[in-house]
GROMACS .gro file of C-alpha atoms in nm:
model
  397
    1MET     CA    1   0.000   0.000   0.000
    2SER     CA    2   0.310   0.223  -0.028
    3THR     CA    3   0.338   0.302  -0.402
    4PRO     CA    4   0.274   0.668  -0.489
    5SER     CA    5  -0.026   0.579  -0.705
    6THR     CA    6  -0.182   0.372  -0.425
    7VAL     CA    7  -0.126   0.641  -0.162
    8ARG     CA    8  -0.270   0.908  -0.392
    9THR     CA    9  -0.577   0.700  -0.472
   10ILE     CA   10  -0.651   0.624  -0.106
   11ALA     CA   11  -0.591   0.988  -0.009
   12LEU     CA   12  -0.837   1.110  -0.273
   13CYS     CA   13  -1.092   0.848  -0.169
   14PHE     CA   14  -1.048   0.960   0.192
   15VAL     CA   15  -1.119   1.325   0.102
   16VAL     CA   16  -1.434   1.231  -0.092
   17ALA     CA   17  -1.549   1.016   0.202
   18LEU     CA   18  -1.485   1.309   0.437
   19LEU     CA   19  -1.704   1.536   0.225
   20GLU     CA   20  -1.973   1.270   0.210
   21GLY     CA   21  -1.962   1.232   0.589
   22LEU     CA   22  -1.998   1.608   0.628
   23ASP     CA   23  -2.304   1.619   0.406
   24LEU     CA   24  -2.461   1.307   0.560
   25GLN     CA   25  -2.474   1.479   0.898
   26ALA     CA   26  -2.546   1.827   0.771
   27THR     CA   27  -2.924   1.787   0.798
   28GLY     CA   28  -2.892   1.658   1.155
   29ILE     CA   29  -2.671   1.954   1.248
   30ALA     CA   30  -2.916   2.197   1.089
   31ALA     CA   31  -3.227   2.021   1.226
   32PRO     CA   32  -3.306   2.254   1.520
   33HIS     CA   33  -3.287   2.551   1.280
   34LEU     CA   34  -3.487   2.377   1.007
   35ILE     CA   35  -3.771   2.321   1.257
   36ARG     CA   36  -3.796   2.696   1.310
   37GLU     CA   37  -3.721   2.799   0.949
   38PHE     CA   38  -3.986   2.578   0.789
   39ASN     CA   39  -4.215   2.527   1.093
   40LEU     CA   40  -4.167   2.149   1.089
   41SER     CA   41  -4.330   1.884   1.307
   42PRO     CA   42  -4.119   1.586   1.424
   43ALA     CA   43  -4.272   1.372   1.147
   44ALA     CA   44  -4.193   1.634   0.880
   45LEU     CA   45  -3.838   1.662   1.012
   46GLY     CA   46  -3.809   1.284   0.982
   47TRP     CA   47  -3.894   1.313   0.612
   48ALA     CA   48  -3.631   1.585   0.571
   49PHE     CA   49  -3.377   1.338   0.711
   50THR     CA   50  -3.512   1.058   0.496
   51ALA     CA   51  -3.522   1.245   0.163
   52GLY     CA   52  -3.143   1.238   0.128
   53LEU     CA   53  -3.133   0.876   0.237
   54VAL     CA   54  -3.395   0.782  -0.024
   55GLY     CA   55  -3.159   0.912  -0.292
   56LEU     CA   56  -2.873   0.704  -0.153
   57LEU     CA   57  -3.050   0.379  -0.246
   58PRO     CA   58  -3.081   0.413  -0.626
   59GLY     CA   59  -2.754   0.605  -0.626
   60ALA     CA   60  -2.567   0.311  -0.475
   61LEU     CA   61  -2.729   0.062  -0.714
   62ALA     CA   62  -2.665   0.270  -1.024
   63GLY     CA   63  -2.322   0.394  -0.917
   64GLY     CA   64  -2.179   0.048  -0.852
   65TRP     CA   65  -2.311  -0.098  -1.178
   66LEU     CA   66  -2.208   0.201  -1.392
   67ALA     CA   67  -1.860   0.197  -1.235
   68ASP     CA   68  -1.814  -0.167  -1.341
   69ARG     CA   69  -1.920  -0.076  -1.696
   70LEU     CA   70  -1.782   0.275  -1.752
   71GLY     CA   71  -1.492   0.291  -1.506
   72ARG     CA   72  -1.461   0.385  -1.140
   73ARG     CA   73  -1.294   0.721  -1.208
   74ARG     CA   74  -1.549   0.864  -1.451
   75VAL     CA   75  -1.855   0.774  -1.245
   76LEU     CA   76  -1.696   0.894  -0.919
   77ILE     CA   77  -1.624   1.238  -1.065
   78ALA     CA   78  -1.984   1.270  -1.184
   79ALA     CA   79  -2.119   1.158  -0.845
   80VAL     CA   80  -1.905   1.404  -0.647
   81SER     CA   81  -2.006   1.691  -0.876
   82LEU     CA   82  -2.373   1.601  -0.835
   83PHE     CA   83  -2.380   1.596  -0.456
   84GLY     CA   84  -2.175   1.916  -0.436
   85LEU     CA   85  -2.412   2.106  -0.664
   86PHE     CA   86  -2.728   1.996  -0.483
   87SER     CA   87  -2.582   2.064  -0.141
   88LEU     CA   88  -2.551   2.423  -0.257
   89LEU     CA   89  -2.912   2.411  -0.372
   90THR     CA   90  -3.012   2.280  -0.026
   91ALA     CA   91  -2.868   2.596   0.128
   92ASN     CA   92  -3.083   2.805  -0.104
   93SER     CA   93  -3.411   2.618  -0.055
   94ALA     CA   94  -3.702   2.860  -0.022
   95SER     CA   95  -3.962   2.602   0.080
   96TYR     CA   96  -3.997   2.263   0.245
   97THR     CA   97  -4.064   2.101  -0.094
   98GLN     CA   98  -3.746   2.247  -0.243
   99LEU     CA   99  -3.554   2.126   0.061
  100LEU     CA  100  -3.680   1.769   0.012
  101ILE     CA  101  -3.595   1.769  -0.360
  102ALA     CA  102  -3.246   1.907  -0.302
  103ARG     CA  103  -3.173   1.647  -0.033
  104LEU     CA  104  -3.307   1.369  -0.256
  105VAL     CA  105  -3.075   1.451  -0.546
  106THR     CA  106  -2.781   1.512  -0.312
  107GLY     CA  107  -2.839   1.159  -0.185
  108LEU     CA  108  -2.822   1.021  -0.540
  109GLY     CA  109  -2.470   1.157  -0.581
  110MET     CA  110  -2.351   1.043  -0.239
  111GLY     CA  111  -2.504   0.700  -0.288
  112ALA     CA  112  -2.320   0.653  -0.617
  113ALA     CA  113  -1.987   0.760  -0.469
  114LEU     CA  114  -1.961   0.530  -0.167
  115PRO     CA  115  -1.943   0.183  -0.334
  116ILE     CA  116  -1.687   0.321  -0.579
  117LEU     CA  117  -1.469   0.449  -0.293
  118ILE     CA  118  -1.484   0.108  -0.123
  119ALA     CA  119  -1.408  -0.082  -0.444
  120LEU     CA  120  -1.123   0.153  -0.541
  121SER     CA  121  -0.945   0.140  -0.206
  122SER     CA  122  -0.983  -0.238  -0.187
  123GLU     CA  123  -0.847  -0.291  -0.538
  124VAL     CA  124  -0.536  -0.075  -0.514
  125ALA     CA  125  -0.411  -0.225  -0.183
  126SER     CA  126  -0.221  -0.547  -0.134
  127ARG     CA  127  -0.415  -0.847  -0.005
  128ASP     CA  128  -0.281  -0.824   0.351
  129SER     CA  129  -0.372  -0.456   0.386
  130ARG     CA  130  -0.705  -0.431   0.202
  131ASN     CA  131  -0.915  -0.398   0.517
  132MET     CA  132  -0.692  -0.119   0.648
  133ALA     CA  133  -0.707   0.054   0.309
  134VAL     CA  134  -1.087   0.051   0.325
  135SER     CA  135  -1.063   0.167   0.688
  136LEU     CA  136  -0.839   0.461   0.599
  137THR     CA  137  -1.081   0.562   0.326
  138TYR     CA  138  -1.394   0.514   0.533
  139CYS     CA  139  -1.264   0.696   0.841
  140GLY     CA  140  -1.315   1.008   0.631
  141VAL     CA  141  -1.691   0.966   0.684
  142PRO     CA  142  -1.691   1.015   1.064
  143LEU     CA  143  -1.422   1.282   1.034
  144GLY     CA  144  -1.649   1.464   0.791
  145GLY     CA  145  -1.928   1.431   1.046
  146ALA     CA  146  -1.699   1.581   1.308
  147CYS     CA  147  -1.628   1.872   1.072
  148ALA     CA  148  -2.004   1.922   1.029
  149ALA     CA  149  -2.047   1.927   1.407
  150LEU     CA  150  -1.764   2.181   1.443
  151ILE     CA  151  -1.925   2.401   1.180
  152GLY     CA  152  -2.251   2.379   1.374
  153MET     CA  153  -2.067   2.459   1.696
  154PHE     CA  154  -1.889   2.772   1.574
  155ALA     CA  155  -2.126   2.904   1.308
  156PRO     CA  156  -2.310   3.224   1.398
  157VAL     CA  157  -2.642   3.152   1.568
  158GLY     CA  158  -2.912   3.079   1.310
  159GLU     CA  159  -2.671   3.037   1.017
  160TRP     CA  160  -2.779   2.682   0.933
  161ARG     CA  161  -2.691   2.724   0.564
  162LEU     CA  162  -2.317   2.743   0.627
  163VAL     CA  163  -2.272   2.367   0.663
  164PHE     CA  164  -2.443   2.314   0.326
  165TYR     CA  165  -2.230   2.578   0.156
  166VAL     CA  166  -1.913   2.406   0.276
  167GLY     CA  167  -2.060   2.069   0.174
  168GLY     CA  168  -2.131   2.206  -0.174
  169ILE     CA  169  -1.829   2.412  -0.270
  170ALA     CA  170  -1.563   2.166  -0.147
  171PRO     CA  171  -1.688   1.865  -0.356
  172LEU     CA  172  -1.691   2.077  -0.672
  173LEU     CA  173  -1.327   2.169  -0.607
  174ILE     CA  174  -1.232   1.808  -0.531
  175ALA     CA  175  -1.398   1.689  -0.853
  176GLY     CA  176  -1.134   1.891  -1.040
  177LEU     CA  177  -0.854   1.720  -0.845
  178LEU     CA  178  -1.004   1.380  -0.923
  179MET     CA  179  -0.986   1.463  -1.294
  180LEU     CA  180  -0.618   1.546  -1.260
  181TRP     CA  181  -0.487   1.288  -1.016
  182LEU     CA  182  -0.715   0.986  -0.981
  183PRO     CA  183  -0.606   0.686  -1.191
  184GLU     CA  184  -0.842   0.410  -1.300
  185SER     CA  185  -0.804   0.111  -1.065
  186ARG     CA  186  -0.818  -0.155  -1.336
  187PRO     CA  187  -0.859  -0.171  -1.715
  188LEU     CA  188  -1.216  -0.187  -1.842
  189VAL     CA  189  -1.324  -0.521  -1.984
  190SER     CA  190  -1.405  -0.521  -2.354
  191ARG     CA  191  -1.749  -0.676  -2.300
  192PRO     CA  192  -1.886  -0.562  -1.963
  193LEU     CA  193  -2.159  -0.767  -1.799
  194THR     CA  194  -2.520  -0.665  -1.840
  195LEU     CA  195  -2.726  -0.582  -1.531
  196SER     CA  196  -2.888  -0.928  -1.550
  197GLN     CA  197  -2.551  -1.101  -1.576
  198SER     CA  198  -2.410  -0.898  -1.285
  199THR     CA  199  -2.712  -0.989  -1.072
  200ASN     CA  200  -2.667  -1.356  -1.152
  201VAL     CA  201  -2.305  -1.344  -1.035
  202VAL     CA  202  -2.386  -1.152  -0.715
  203LEU     CA  203  -2.671  -1.390  -0.629
  204GLY     CA  204  -2.519  -1.703  -0.783
  205ARG     CA  205  -2.495  -2.035  -0.606
  206GLN     CA  206  -2.156  -1.960  -0.448
  207GLN     CA  207  -2.243  -1.612  -0.320
  208SER     CA  208  -2.616  -1.629  -0.247
  209ARG     CA  209  -2.603  -1.727   0.122
  210SER     CA  210  -2.324  -1.482   0.208
  211THR     CA  211  -2.490  -1.207   0.006
  212LEU     CA  212  -2.826  -1.242   0.182
  213LEU     CA  213  -2.664  -1.251   0.527
  214LEU     CA  214  -2.452  -0.948   0.439
  215TRP     CA  215  -2.765  -0.763   0.328
  216CYS     CA  216  -2.943  -0.845   0.654
  217SER     CA  217  -2.655  -0.712   0.863
  218CYS     CA  218  -2.619  -0.401   0.647
  219PHE     CA  219  -2.989  -0.322   0.683
  220CYS     CA  220  -2.994  -0.357   1.062
  221THR     CA  221  -2.659  -0.186   1.127
  222LEU     CA  222  -2.733   0.119   0.915
  223MET     CA  223  -3.082   0.147   1.059
  224ILE     CA  224  -2.928   0.194   1.404
  225LEU     CA  225  -2.646   0.419   1.282
  226TYR     CA  226  -2.880   0.662   1.110
  227MET     CA  227  -3.114   0.673   1.406
  228LEU     CA  228  -2.813   0.809   1.593
  229LEU     CA  229  -2.678   1.037   1.320
  230ASN     CA  230  -3.007   1.212   1.258
  231TRP     CA  231  -3.178   1.216   1.597
  232LEU     CA  232  -2.880   1.258   1.831
  233PRO     CA  233  -2.872   1.642   1.807
  234THR     CA  234  -3.247   1.664   1.876
  235LEU     CA  235  -3.232   1.412   2.163
  236LEU     CA  236  -2.941   1.596   2.323
  237ALA     CA  237  -3.128   1.925   2.291
  238GLY     CA  238  -3.417   1.760   2.476
  239ARG     CA  239  -3.176   1.673   2.759
  240GLU     CA  240  -3.130   2.050   2.802
  241LEU     CA  241  -2.764   2.043   2.707
  242SER     CA  242  -2.622   2.369   2.586
  243ARG     CA  243  -2.559   2.414   2.215
  244LEU     CA  244  -2.185   2.385   2.277
  245ASP     CA  245  -2.212   2.069   2.488
  246SER     CA  246  -2.450   1.904   2.239
  247SER     CA  247  -2.215   1.981   1.950
  248PHE     CA  248  -1.919   1.848   2.147
  249VAL     CA  249  -2.094   1.514   2.205
  250GLN     CA  250  -2.145   1.494   1.827
  251VAL     CA  251  -1.778   1.570   1.765
  252LEU     CA  252  -1.680   1.292   2.007
  253PHE     CA  253  -1.929   1.057   1.837
  254ASN     CA  254  -1.749   1.110   1.507
  255LEU     CA  255  -1.397   1.098   1.650
  256GLY     CA  256  -1.495   0.776   1.825
  257GLY     CA  257  -1.612   0.655   1.483
  258VAL     CA  258  -1.263   0.717   1.340
  259ALA     CA  259  -1.107   0.512   1.620
  260GLY     CA  260  -1.365   0.235   1.574
  261VAL     CA  261  -1.301   0.219   1.199
  262LEU     CA  262  -0.923   0.193   1.239
  263VAL     CA  263  -0.940  -0.065   1.519
  264ALA     CA  264  -1.191  -0.278   1.327
  265GLY     CA  265  -0.981  -0.262   1.011
  266ARG     CA  266  -0.667  -0.359   1.200
  267LEU     CA  267  -0.840  -0.654   1.367
  268MET     CA  268  -0.969  -0.774   1.029
  269ASP     CA  269  -0.622  -0.756   0.872
  270ARG     CA  270  -0.491  -0.954   1.170
  271GLN     CA  271  -0.760  -1.218   1.107
  272ARG     CA  272  -0.964  -1.129   1.414
  273SER     CA  273  -1.286  -1.023   1.245
  274LEU     CA  274  -1.512  -1.214   1.483
  275LEU     CA  275  -1.346  -1.041   1.778
  276ALA     CA  276  -1.428  -0.707   1.615
  277VAL     CA  277  -1.794  -0.813   1.585
  278ALA     CA  278  -1.798  -0.926   1.950
  279MET     CA  279  -1.668  -0.583   2.057
  280VAL     CA  280  -1.876  -0.361   1.830
  281TYR     CA  281  -2.236  -0.479   1.863
  282PRO     CA  282  -2.266  -0.520   2.244
  283GLY     CA  283  -2.075  -0.193   2.279
  284MET     CA  284  -2.332  -0.021   2.059
  285LEU     CA  285  -2.619  -0.125   2.286
  286LEU     CA  286  -2.428  -0.018   2.599
  287ALA     CA  287  -2.353   0.322   2.448
  288LEU     CA  288  -2.714   0.378   2.343
  289ALA     CA  289  -2.835   0.302   2.696
  290ALA     CA  290  -2.575   0.539   2.840
  291LEU     CA  291  -2.676   0.823   2.607
  292GLY     CA  292  -3.039   0.771   2.705
  293TYR     CA  293  -3.006   0.758   3.081
  294LEU     CA  294  -2.678   0.906   3.205
  295LYS     CA  295  -2.700   1.259   3.342
  296GLN     CA  296  -2.337   1.350   3.414
  297LEU     CA  297  -2.194   1.551   3.126
  298HIS     CA  298  -1.850   1.385   3.128
  299LEU     CA  299  -2.013   1.041   3.109
  300LEU     CA  300  -2.224   1.157   2.816
  301TYR     CA  301  -1.902   1.254   2.641
  302VAL     CA  302  -1.765   0.902   2.692
  303ALA     CA  303  -2.093   0.746   2.580
  304GLY     CA  304  -2.095   0.959   2.265
  305ALA     CA  305  -1.743   0.849   2.172
  306LEU     CA  306  -1.825   0.482   2.243
  307ALA     CA  307  -2.146   0.501   2.037
  308GLY     CA  308  -1.951   0.641   1.742
  309ALA     CA  309  -1.673   0.383   1.771
  310CYS     CA  310  -1.916   0.092   1.775
  311ALA     CA  311  -2.177   0.213   1.525
  312VAL     CA  312  -1.931   0.334   1.262
  313GLY     CA  313  -1.689   0.046   1.334
  314GLY     CA  314  -1.972  -0.199   1.269
  315GLN     CA  315  -2.041  -0.037   0.935
  316LEU     CA  316  -1.672  -0.061   0.844
  317ILE     CA  317  -1.669  -0.437   0.911
  318LEU     CA  318  -1.947  -0.479   0.655
  319TYR     CA  319  -1.790  -0.250   0.396
  320ALA     CA  320  -1.446  -0.411   0.429
  321LEU     CA  321  -1.602  -0.757   0.401
  322ALA     CA  322  -1.819  -0.686   0.095
  323PRO     CA  323  -1.541  -0.654  -0.169
  324ARG     CA  324  -1.397  -0.990  -0.060
  325LEU     CA  325  -1.714  -1.171  -0.163
  326TYR     CA  326  -1.721  -1.075  -0.533
  327PRO     CA  327  -1.492  -1.106  -0.839
  328ASP     CA  328  -1.333  -0.803  -1.006
  329ASP     CA  329  -1.585  -0.756  -1.286
  330VAL     CA  330  -1.883  -0.721  -1.047
  331ARG     CA  331  -1.709  -0.594  -0.733
  332ALA     CA  332  -1.851  -0.242  -0.743
  333THR     CA  333  -2.194  -0.383  -0.832
  334GLY     CA  334  -2.185  -0.627  -0.539
  335VAL     CA  335  -2.069  -0.357  -0.299
  336GLY     CA  336  -2.324  -0.113  -0.444
  337VAL     CA  337  -2.615  -0.352  -0.387
  338ALA     CA  338  -2.499  -0.418  -0.027
  339VAL     CA  339  -2.472  -0.044   0.032
  340ALA     CA  340  -2.817   0.004  -0.121
  341VAL     CA  341  -2.974  -0.255   0.109
  342GLY     CA  342  -2.805  -0.080   0.399
  343ARG     CA  343  -2.958   0.244   0.275
  344LEU     CA  344  -3.303   0.089   0.310
  345GLY     CA  345  -3.217   0.049   0.677
  346SER     CA  346  -3.081   0.403   0.694
  347MET     CA  347  -3.409   0.535   0.550
  348SER     CA  348  -3.615   0.331   0.794
  349GLY     CA  349  -3.413   0.426   1.102
  350PRO     CA  350  -3.498   0.798   1.128
  351LEU     CA  351  -3.864   0.732   1.044
  352LEU     CA  352  -3.890   0.455   1.304
  353ALA     CA  353  -3.721   0.673   1.566
  354GLY     CA  354  -3.957   0.960   1.483
  355GLN     CA  355  -4.263   0.739   1.525
  356ILE     CA  356  -4.135   0.590   1.852
  357LEU     CA  357  -4.062   0.935   1.995
  358ALA     CA  358  -4.392   1.078   1.867
  359ALA     CA  359  -4.575   0.793   2.042
  360GLY     CA  360  -4.414   0.895   2.371
  361ALA     CA  361  -4.206   0.577   2.412
  362GLY     CA  362  -3.892   0.783   2.463
  363VAL     CA  363  -3.541   0.646   2.486
  364GLY     CA  364  -3.663   0.318   2.637
  365GLY     CA  365  -3.865   0.250   2.325
  366LEU     CA  366  -3.566   0.322   2.105
  367LEU     CA  367  -3.348   0.082   2.307
  368LEU     CA  368  -3.606  -0.194   2.281
  369ALA     CA  369  -3.625  -0.152   1.903
  370THR     CA  370  -3.249  -0.140   1.855
  371SER     CA  371  -3.158  -0.435   2.078
  372THR     CA  372  -3.335  -0.682   1.847
  373LEU     CA  373  -3.173  -0.524   1.542
  374LEU     CA  374  -2.828  -0.547   1.703
  375VAL     CA  375  -2.861  -0.919   1.774
  376LEU     CA  376  -2.976  -0.989   1.418
  377ALA     CA  377  -2.699  -0.778   1.265
  378ALA     CA  378  -2.425  -0.938   1.475
  379ALA     CA  379  -2.545  -1.294   1.407
  380SER     CA  380  -2.569  -1.233   1.032
  381VAL     CA  381  -2.223  -1.083   0.988
  382ALA     CA  382  -2.067  -1.350   1.211
  383MET     CA  383  -2.208  -1.621   0.983
  384VAL     CA  384  -2.070  -1.445   0.674
  385LEU     CA  385  -1.728  -1.418   0.838
  386ARG     CA  386  -1.723  -1.785   0.931
  387GLN     CA  387  -1.813  -1.886   0.576
  388ASP     CA  388  -1.560  -1.644   0.428
  389SER     CA  389  -1.285  -1.775   0.658
  390ARG     CA  390  -1.344  -2.130   0.538
  391VAL     CA  391  -1.308  -2.017   0.176
  392ASN     CA  392  -0.998  -1.804   0.243
  393GLU     CA  393  -0.754  -2.034   0.422
  394GLY     CA  394  -0.924  -2.020   0.760
  395GLU     CA  395  -0.942  -1.734   1.002
  396PRO     CA  396  -0.910  -1.771   1.378
  397CYS     CA  397  -1.208  -1.666   1.588
   0.00000   0.00000   0.00000
């Protein structure tokens, strides 16, 4: 992973992931201001969160497949340009309808970018460092979230548009750098697979069981993660934390996510993937309970960092595992479909949390809902890892 071309590719993928992480959390950061600006109910705010996530689903499906056919580089540049432009349009929304449309199309661009970033970083690294390469790329997402939280912390009161301006201008600048410096990861095949052929490979006899289990874990894990990403600022505001303290918990959530990503990637490269699963999923439940019931501020800081480490670390395990399951000519497609299924969970999470909170179930209701999802996610990914270890020389538990 030390050649100049490899380092440059991973660095560029990291920057794109950072910008995606910033935009993914921008709506959550702006949420308290959006409620006042557009006079939103909790249910309407849930749809504002969900609009961007709805775009992520077809974006991931189309982005992965187009990247396998047209090339990773070309499709990534188009995706980054798209989400930068519509983030700028989000900042200039004059109505709730315009806000929803802008977030929807922003999501299309971000959805297309993520599976390409994962496939690129996995392909350019050596076999014994692929998981760490994906980790280094993906840790840009929580760092971008931390940047969004810092913008929210230090922006002038009421200036909710600033985070969207940053999330719009920077991707357009980075798209130019991608044109100059990003190489194609592999030569294009002369006769690329059709969508039907790609689907048959992804769901073929050898991959079907692992694919379905991976999808199950992606759905449940991202459902929980996006409950946290979107509702954490509002929940913390309800705990009567100051704006500064609430923003700091979000910063720690994202910095914890960076640590969780790097630790999980290191454990996977050292053939300890099941240990990573055993640490991440119980830790997620513990952190959620702590955020819901602890009252001491310093303990809330610790709980926020732990929640980020476990939730984002769990997502990294899935994204590092996905490229290992598929051959080169459908790798981005396979990763894209897994990401898309996860996006279904990410769309469902904020809506489910909104309904639970609107019904008055509070944090206890959220914990009850997430505990079942955590068990299902952990069991599914553990079964995929066991099957993958038998195929790839055996991996210790």
